[in-house]
mmCIF file of C-alpha atoms in Angstrom:
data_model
loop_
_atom_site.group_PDB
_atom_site.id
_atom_site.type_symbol
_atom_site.label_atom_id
_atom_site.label_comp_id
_atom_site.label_asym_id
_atom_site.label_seq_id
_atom_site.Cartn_x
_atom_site.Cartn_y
_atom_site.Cartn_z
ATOM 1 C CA UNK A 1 0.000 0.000 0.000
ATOM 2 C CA UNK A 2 2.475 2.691 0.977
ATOM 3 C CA UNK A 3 6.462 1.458 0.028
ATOM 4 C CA UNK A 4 9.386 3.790 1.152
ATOM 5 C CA UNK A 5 12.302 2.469 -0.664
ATOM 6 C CA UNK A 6 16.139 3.235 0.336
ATOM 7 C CA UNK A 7 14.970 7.377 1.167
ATOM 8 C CA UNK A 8 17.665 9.571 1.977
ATOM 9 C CA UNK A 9 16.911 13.317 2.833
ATOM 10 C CA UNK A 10 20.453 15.516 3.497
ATOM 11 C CA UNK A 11 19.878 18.987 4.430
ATOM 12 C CA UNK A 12 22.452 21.855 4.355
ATOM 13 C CA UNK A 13 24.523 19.622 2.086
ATOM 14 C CA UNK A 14 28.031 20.288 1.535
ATOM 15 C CA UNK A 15 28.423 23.146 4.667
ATOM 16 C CA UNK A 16 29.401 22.821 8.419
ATOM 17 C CA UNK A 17 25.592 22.159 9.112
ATOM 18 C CA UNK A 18 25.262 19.172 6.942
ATOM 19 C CA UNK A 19 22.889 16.483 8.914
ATOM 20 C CA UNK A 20 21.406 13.834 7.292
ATOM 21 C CA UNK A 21 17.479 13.248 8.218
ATOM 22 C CA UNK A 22 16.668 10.540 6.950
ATOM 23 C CA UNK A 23 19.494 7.554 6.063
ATOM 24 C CA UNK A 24 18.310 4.750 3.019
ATOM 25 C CA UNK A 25 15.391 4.311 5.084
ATOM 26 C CA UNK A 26 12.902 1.486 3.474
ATOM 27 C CA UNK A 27 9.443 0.505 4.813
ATOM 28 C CA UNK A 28 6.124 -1.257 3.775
ATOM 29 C CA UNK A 29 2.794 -1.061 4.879
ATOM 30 C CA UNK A 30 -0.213 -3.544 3.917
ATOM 31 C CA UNK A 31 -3.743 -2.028 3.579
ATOM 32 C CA UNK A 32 -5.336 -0.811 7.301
ATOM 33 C CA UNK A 33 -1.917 -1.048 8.732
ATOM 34 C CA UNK A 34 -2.030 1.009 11.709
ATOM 35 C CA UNK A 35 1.944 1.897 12.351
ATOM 36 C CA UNK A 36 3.142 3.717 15.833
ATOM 37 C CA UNK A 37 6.402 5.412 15.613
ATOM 38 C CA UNK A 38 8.958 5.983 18.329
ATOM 39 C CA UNK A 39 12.025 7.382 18.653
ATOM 40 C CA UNK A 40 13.982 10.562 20.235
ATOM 41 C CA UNK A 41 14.049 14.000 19.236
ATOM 42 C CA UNK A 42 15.879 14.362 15.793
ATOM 43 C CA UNK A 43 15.011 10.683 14.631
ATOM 44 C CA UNK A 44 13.328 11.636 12.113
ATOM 45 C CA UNK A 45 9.733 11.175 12.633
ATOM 46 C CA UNK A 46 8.360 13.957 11.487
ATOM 47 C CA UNK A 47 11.127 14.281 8.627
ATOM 48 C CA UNK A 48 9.273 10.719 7.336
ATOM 49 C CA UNK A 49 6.070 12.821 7.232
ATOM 50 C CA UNK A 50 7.404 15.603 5.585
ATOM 51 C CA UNK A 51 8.764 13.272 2.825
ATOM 52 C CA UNK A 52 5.712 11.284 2.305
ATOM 53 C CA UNK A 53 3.737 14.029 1.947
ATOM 54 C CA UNK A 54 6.052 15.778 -0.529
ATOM 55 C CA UNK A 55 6.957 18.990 1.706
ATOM 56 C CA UNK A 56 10.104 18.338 0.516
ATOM 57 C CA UNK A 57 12.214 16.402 -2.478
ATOM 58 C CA UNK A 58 14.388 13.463 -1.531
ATOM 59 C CA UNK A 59 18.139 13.151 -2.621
ATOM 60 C CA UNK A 60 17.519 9.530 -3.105
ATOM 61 C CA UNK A 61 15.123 6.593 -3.370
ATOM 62 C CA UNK A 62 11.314 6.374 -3.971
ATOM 63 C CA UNK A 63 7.933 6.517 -2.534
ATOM 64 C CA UNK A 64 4.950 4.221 -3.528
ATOM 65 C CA UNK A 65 1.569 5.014 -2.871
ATOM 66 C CA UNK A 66 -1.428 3.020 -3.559
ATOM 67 C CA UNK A 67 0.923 1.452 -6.434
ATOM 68 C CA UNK A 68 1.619 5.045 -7.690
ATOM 69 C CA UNK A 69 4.839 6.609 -7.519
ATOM 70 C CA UNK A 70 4.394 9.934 -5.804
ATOM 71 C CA UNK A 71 8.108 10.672 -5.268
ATOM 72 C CA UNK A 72 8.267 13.654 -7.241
ATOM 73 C CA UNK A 73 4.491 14.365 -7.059
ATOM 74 C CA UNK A 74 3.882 18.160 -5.789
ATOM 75 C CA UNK A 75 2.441 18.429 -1.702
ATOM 76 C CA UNK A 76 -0.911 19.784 -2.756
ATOM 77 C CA UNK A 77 -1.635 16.659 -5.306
ATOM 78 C CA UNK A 78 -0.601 14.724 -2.848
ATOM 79 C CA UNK A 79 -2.545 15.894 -0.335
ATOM 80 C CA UNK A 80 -5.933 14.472 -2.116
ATOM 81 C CA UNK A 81 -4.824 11.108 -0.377
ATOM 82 C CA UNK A 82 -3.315 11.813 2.505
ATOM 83 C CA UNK A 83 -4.279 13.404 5.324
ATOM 84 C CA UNK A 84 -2.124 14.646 8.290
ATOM 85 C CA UNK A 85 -2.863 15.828 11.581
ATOM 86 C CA UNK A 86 -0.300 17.953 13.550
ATOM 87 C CA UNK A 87 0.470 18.765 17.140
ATOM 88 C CA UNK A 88 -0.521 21.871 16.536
ATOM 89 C CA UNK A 89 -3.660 22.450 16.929
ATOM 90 C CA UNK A 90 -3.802 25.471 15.163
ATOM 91 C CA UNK A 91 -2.682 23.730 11.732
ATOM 92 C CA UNK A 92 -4.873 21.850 9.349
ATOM 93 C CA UNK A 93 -8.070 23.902 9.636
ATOM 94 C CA UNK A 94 -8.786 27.463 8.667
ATOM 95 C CA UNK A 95 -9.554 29.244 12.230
ATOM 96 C CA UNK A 96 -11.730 32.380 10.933
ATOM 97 C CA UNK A 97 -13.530 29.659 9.204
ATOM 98 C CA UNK A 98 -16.917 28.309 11.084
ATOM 99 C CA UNK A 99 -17.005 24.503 11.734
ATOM 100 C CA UNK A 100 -19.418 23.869 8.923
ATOM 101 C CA UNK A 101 -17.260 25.228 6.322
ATOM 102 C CA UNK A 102 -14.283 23.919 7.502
ATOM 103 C CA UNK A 103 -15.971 20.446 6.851
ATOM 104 C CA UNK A 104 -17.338 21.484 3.907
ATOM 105 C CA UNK A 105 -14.085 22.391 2.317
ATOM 106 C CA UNK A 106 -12.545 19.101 3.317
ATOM 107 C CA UNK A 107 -15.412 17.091 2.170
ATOM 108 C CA UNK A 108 -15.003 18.265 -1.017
ATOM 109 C CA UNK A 109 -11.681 17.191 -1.425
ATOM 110 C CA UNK A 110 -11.365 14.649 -4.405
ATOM 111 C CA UNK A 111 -14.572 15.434 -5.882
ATOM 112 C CA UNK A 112 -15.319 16.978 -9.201
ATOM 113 C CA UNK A 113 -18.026 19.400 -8.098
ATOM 114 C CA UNK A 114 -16.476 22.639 -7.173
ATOM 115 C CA UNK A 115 -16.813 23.906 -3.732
ATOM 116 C CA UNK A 116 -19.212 26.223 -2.187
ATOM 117 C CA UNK A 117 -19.070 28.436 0.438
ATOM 118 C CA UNK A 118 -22.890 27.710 1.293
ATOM 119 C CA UNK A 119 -23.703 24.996 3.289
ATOM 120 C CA UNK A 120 -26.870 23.243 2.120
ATOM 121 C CA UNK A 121 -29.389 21.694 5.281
ATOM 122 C CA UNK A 122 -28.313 17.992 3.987
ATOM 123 C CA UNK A 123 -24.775 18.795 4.346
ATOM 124 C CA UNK A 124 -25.395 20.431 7.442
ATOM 125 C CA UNK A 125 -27.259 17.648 9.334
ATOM 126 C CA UNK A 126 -24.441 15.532 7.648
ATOM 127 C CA UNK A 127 -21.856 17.124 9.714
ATOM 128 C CA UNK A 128 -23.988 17.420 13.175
ATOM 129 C CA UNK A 129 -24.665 13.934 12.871
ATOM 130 C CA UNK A 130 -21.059 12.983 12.818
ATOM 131 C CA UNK A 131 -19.746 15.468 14.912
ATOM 132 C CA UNK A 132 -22.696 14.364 17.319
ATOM 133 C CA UNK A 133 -21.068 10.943 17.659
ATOM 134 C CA UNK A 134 -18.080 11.657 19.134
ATOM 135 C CA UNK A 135 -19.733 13.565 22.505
ATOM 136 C CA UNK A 136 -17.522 16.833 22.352
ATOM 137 C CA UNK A 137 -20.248 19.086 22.366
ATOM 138 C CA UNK A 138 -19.670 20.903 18.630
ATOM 139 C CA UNK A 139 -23.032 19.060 16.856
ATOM 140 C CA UNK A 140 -24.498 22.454 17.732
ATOM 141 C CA UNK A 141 -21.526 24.822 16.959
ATOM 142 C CA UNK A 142 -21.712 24.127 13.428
ATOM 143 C CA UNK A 143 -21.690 28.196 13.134
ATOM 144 C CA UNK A 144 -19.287 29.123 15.327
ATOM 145 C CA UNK A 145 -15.545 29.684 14.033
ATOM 146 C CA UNK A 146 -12.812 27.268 14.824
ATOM 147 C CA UNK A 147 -10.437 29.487 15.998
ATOM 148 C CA UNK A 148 -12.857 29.612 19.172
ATOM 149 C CA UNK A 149 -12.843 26.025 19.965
ATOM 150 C CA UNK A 150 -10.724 24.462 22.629
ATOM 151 C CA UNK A 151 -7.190 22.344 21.796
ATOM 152 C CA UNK A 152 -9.453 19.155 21.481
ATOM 153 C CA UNK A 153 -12.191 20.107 20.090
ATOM 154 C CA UNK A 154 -9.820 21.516 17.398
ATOM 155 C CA UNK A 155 -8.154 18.485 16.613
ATOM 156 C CA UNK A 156 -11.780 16.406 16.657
ATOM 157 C CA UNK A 157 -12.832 18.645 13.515
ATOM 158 C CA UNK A 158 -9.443 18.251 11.930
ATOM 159 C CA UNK A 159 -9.592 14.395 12.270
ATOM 160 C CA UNK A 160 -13.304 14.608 10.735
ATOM 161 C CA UNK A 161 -11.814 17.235 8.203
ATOM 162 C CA UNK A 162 -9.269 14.316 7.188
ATOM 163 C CA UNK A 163 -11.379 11.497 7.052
ATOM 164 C CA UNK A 164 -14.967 12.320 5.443
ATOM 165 C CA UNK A 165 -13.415 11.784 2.515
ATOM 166 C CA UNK A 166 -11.474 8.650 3.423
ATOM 167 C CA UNK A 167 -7.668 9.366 2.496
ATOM 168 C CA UNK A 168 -5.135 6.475 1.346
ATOM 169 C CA UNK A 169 -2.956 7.206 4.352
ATOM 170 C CA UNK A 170 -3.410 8.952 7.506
ATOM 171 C CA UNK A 171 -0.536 10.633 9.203
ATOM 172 C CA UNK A 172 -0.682 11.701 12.585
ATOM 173 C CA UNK A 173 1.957 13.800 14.381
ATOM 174 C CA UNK A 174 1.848 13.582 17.695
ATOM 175 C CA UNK A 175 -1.608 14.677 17.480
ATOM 176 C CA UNK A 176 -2.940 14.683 21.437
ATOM 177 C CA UNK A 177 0.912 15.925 22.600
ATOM 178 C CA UNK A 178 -0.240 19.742 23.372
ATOM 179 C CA UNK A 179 -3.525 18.645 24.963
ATOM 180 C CA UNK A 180 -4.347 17.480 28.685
ATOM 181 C CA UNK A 181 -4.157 14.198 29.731
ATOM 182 C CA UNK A 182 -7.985 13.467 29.507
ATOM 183 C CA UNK A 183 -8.797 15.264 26.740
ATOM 184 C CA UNK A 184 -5.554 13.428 25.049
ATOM 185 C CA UNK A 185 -7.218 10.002 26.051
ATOM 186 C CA UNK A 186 -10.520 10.864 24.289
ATOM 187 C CA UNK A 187 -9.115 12.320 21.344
ATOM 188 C CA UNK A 188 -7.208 9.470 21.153
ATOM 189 C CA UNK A 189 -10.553 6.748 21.451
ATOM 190 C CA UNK A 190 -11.754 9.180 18.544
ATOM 191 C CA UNK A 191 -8.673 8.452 16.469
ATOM 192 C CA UNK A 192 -9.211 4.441 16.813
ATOM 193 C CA UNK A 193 -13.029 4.834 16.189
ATOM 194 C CA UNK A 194 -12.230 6.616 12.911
ATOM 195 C CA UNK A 195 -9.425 4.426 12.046
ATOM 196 C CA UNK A 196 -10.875 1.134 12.389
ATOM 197 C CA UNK A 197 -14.565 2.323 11.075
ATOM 198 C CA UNK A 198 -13.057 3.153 7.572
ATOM 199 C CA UNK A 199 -10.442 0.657 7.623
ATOM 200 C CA UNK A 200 -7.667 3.538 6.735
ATOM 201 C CA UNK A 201 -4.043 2.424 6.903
ATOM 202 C CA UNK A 202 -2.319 4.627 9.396
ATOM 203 C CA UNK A 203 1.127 6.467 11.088
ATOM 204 C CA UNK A 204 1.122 8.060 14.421
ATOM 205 C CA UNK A 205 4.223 9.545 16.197
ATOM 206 C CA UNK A 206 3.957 9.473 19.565
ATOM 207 C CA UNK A 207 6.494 9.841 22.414
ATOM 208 C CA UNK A 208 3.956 7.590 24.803
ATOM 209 C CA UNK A 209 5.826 4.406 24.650
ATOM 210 C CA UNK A 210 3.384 2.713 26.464
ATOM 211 C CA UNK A 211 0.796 4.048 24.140
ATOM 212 C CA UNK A 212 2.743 3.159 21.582
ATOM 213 C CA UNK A 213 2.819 -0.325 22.194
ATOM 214 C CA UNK A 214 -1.506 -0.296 22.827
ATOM 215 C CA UNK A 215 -2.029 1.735 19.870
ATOM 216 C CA UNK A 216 -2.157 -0.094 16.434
ATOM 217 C CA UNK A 217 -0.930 -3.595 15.156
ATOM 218 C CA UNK A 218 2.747 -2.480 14.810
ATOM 219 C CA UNK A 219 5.245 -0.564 16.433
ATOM 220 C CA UNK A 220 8.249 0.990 14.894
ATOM 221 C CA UNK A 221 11.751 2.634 16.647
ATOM 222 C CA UNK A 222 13.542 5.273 14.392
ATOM 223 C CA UNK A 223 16.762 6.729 15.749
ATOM 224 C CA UNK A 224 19.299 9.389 13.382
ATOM 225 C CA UNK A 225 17.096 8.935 10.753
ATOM 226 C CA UNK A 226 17.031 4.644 10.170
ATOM 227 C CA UNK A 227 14.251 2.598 11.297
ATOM 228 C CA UNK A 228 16.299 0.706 14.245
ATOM 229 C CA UNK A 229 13.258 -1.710 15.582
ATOM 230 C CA UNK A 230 9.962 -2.712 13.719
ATOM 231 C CA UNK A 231 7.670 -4.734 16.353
ATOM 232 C CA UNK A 232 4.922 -6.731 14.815
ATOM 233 C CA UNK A 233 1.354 -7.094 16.825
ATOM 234 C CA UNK A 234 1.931 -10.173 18.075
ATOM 235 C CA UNK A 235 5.505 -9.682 19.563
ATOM 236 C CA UNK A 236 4.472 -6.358 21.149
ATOM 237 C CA UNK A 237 1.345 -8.191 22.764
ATOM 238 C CA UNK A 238 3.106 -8.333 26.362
ATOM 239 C CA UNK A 239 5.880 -6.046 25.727
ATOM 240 C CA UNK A 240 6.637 -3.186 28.423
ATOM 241 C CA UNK A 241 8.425 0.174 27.940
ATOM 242 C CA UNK A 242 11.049 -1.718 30.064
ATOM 243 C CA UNK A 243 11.330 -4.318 27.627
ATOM 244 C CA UNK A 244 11.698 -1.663 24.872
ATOM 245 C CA UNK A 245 14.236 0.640 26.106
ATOM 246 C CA UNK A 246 16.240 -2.493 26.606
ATOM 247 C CA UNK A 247 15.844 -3.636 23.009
ATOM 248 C CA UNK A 248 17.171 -0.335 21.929
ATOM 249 C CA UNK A 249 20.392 -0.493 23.942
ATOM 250 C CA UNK A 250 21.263 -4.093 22.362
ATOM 251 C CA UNK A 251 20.300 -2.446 19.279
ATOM 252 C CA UNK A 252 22.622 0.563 19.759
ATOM 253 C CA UNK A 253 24.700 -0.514 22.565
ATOM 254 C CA UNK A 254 23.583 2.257 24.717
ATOM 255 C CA UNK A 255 20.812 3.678 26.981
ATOM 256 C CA UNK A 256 18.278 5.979 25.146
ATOM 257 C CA UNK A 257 18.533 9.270 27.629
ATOM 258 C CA UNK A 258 16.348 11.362 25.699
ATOM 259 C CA UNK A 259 13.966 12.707 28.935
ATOM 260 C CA UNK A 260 10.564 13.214 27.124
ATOM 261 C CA UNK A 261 10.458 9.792 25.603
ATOM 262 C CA UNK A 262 11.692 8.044 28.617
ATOM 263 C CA UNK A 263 8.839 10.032 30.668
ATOM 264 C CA UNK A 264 5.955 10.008 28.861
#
């Protein structure tokens, strides 16, 4: 379904701040794959992202979507299949925008009707009746404007905004990381109802470990920029963060120190 093949990403190449992101770095994922992705600061998580979704070129290898070859495919084309959701809350919606045509925009997406600003009554009870689901209180703030709407409420619509029209691949970037605890856990229960409900094959970064290993049928370590460990559902089933951390330092013959991953 999605096939990263031998991807190399050097930035500043050739001055004193040369640092290679990402290092030959191949992976596969099968249809409804849902992927978890660990790993300290400057692994290159989000640098993944950024390649898959074309924010940037490669220097080498290829990326396979959906048996199409989107390496050299511009972001915005790209973005017709794959939807991202930052930990930003902020990002992915358009804040002086109301809920409705947030929605509205994004269910567009991929369709050959143009868009329209208005928002006809069987669009409208469309969206409440989706939004109502997920108990967050916004199936009767269809009118107000996002920018309003708490952390988590935020991300809810920009979940919904990625998925009405099911993408090919969902990316989320540590998506719950700037929200409470509790409203992190039921954005998160969200997430898994959307995911498994339309089947959509799926990446999260998280720094959670132990969510992480919960989260998903696969778990994957990525340290300067190579995938280090890649732990299938059935050998995470009674794995700890313990157990983990450990497999790292026979993997790299040392203790992984970085604070926020070992904390979380």
């Amino acid at each position: 379904m999605l096939k990263v093949n031998n991807v190399t990403k050097v930035f500043s190449k050739g001055t004193v701040n040369e640092h290679t992101a990402l290092n030959n770095l191949s992976l596969e994922l099968k249809d409804g794959d849902f992927v978890t992705i660990v790993g300290s600061n400057g692994a290159g998580k989000s640098t993944l992202f950024n390649a898959i979704c074309g924010t940037f070129w490669c220097d080498r290898g290829s990326i396979v979507l959906d048996n199409k070859d989107i390496t050299y495919l511009k972001e915005h084309k790209r973005a017709k299949d794959i939807g991202r959701v930052f930990q930003d809350t902020m990002k992915g919606t358009a804040p002086d925008m109301t809920i409705e045509e947030n929605l509205a925009l994004a269910y567009s997406k991929g369709r050959t009707r143009i868009f329209q600003s208005a928002v006809n009554e069987k669009m409208r009870r469309f969206f409440r009746e989706q939004l109502a689901r997920y108990d967050m209180g916004l199936e009767d703030r269809l009118k107000n404007k996002v920018g309003l709407l708490s952390g988590g409420q935020r991300q809810v619509v920009t979940l919904l905004m990625c998925t009405l029209a099911v993408p090919k691949l969902l990316l989320l970037d540590e998506h719950t990381a700037a929200l409470d605890p509790a409203t992190a856990e039921k954005v998160m229960e969200i997430t898994k109802q959307i995911v498994s409900e339309n089947n959509i094959t799926t990446m999260m970064i998280t720094h959670n470990i132990s969510q992480a290993l919960t989260t998903g049928n696969r778990t994957i370590m990525m340290d300067s920029g190579e995938i280090i460990l890649d732990i299938p559902a059935d050998e995470r089933e009674n794995m700890t963060r313990e157990d983990l951390l450990n497999m790292y330092s026979m993997k790299k013959s040392q203790a992984l120190d970085n604070d926020r991953i070992l904390f979380s």
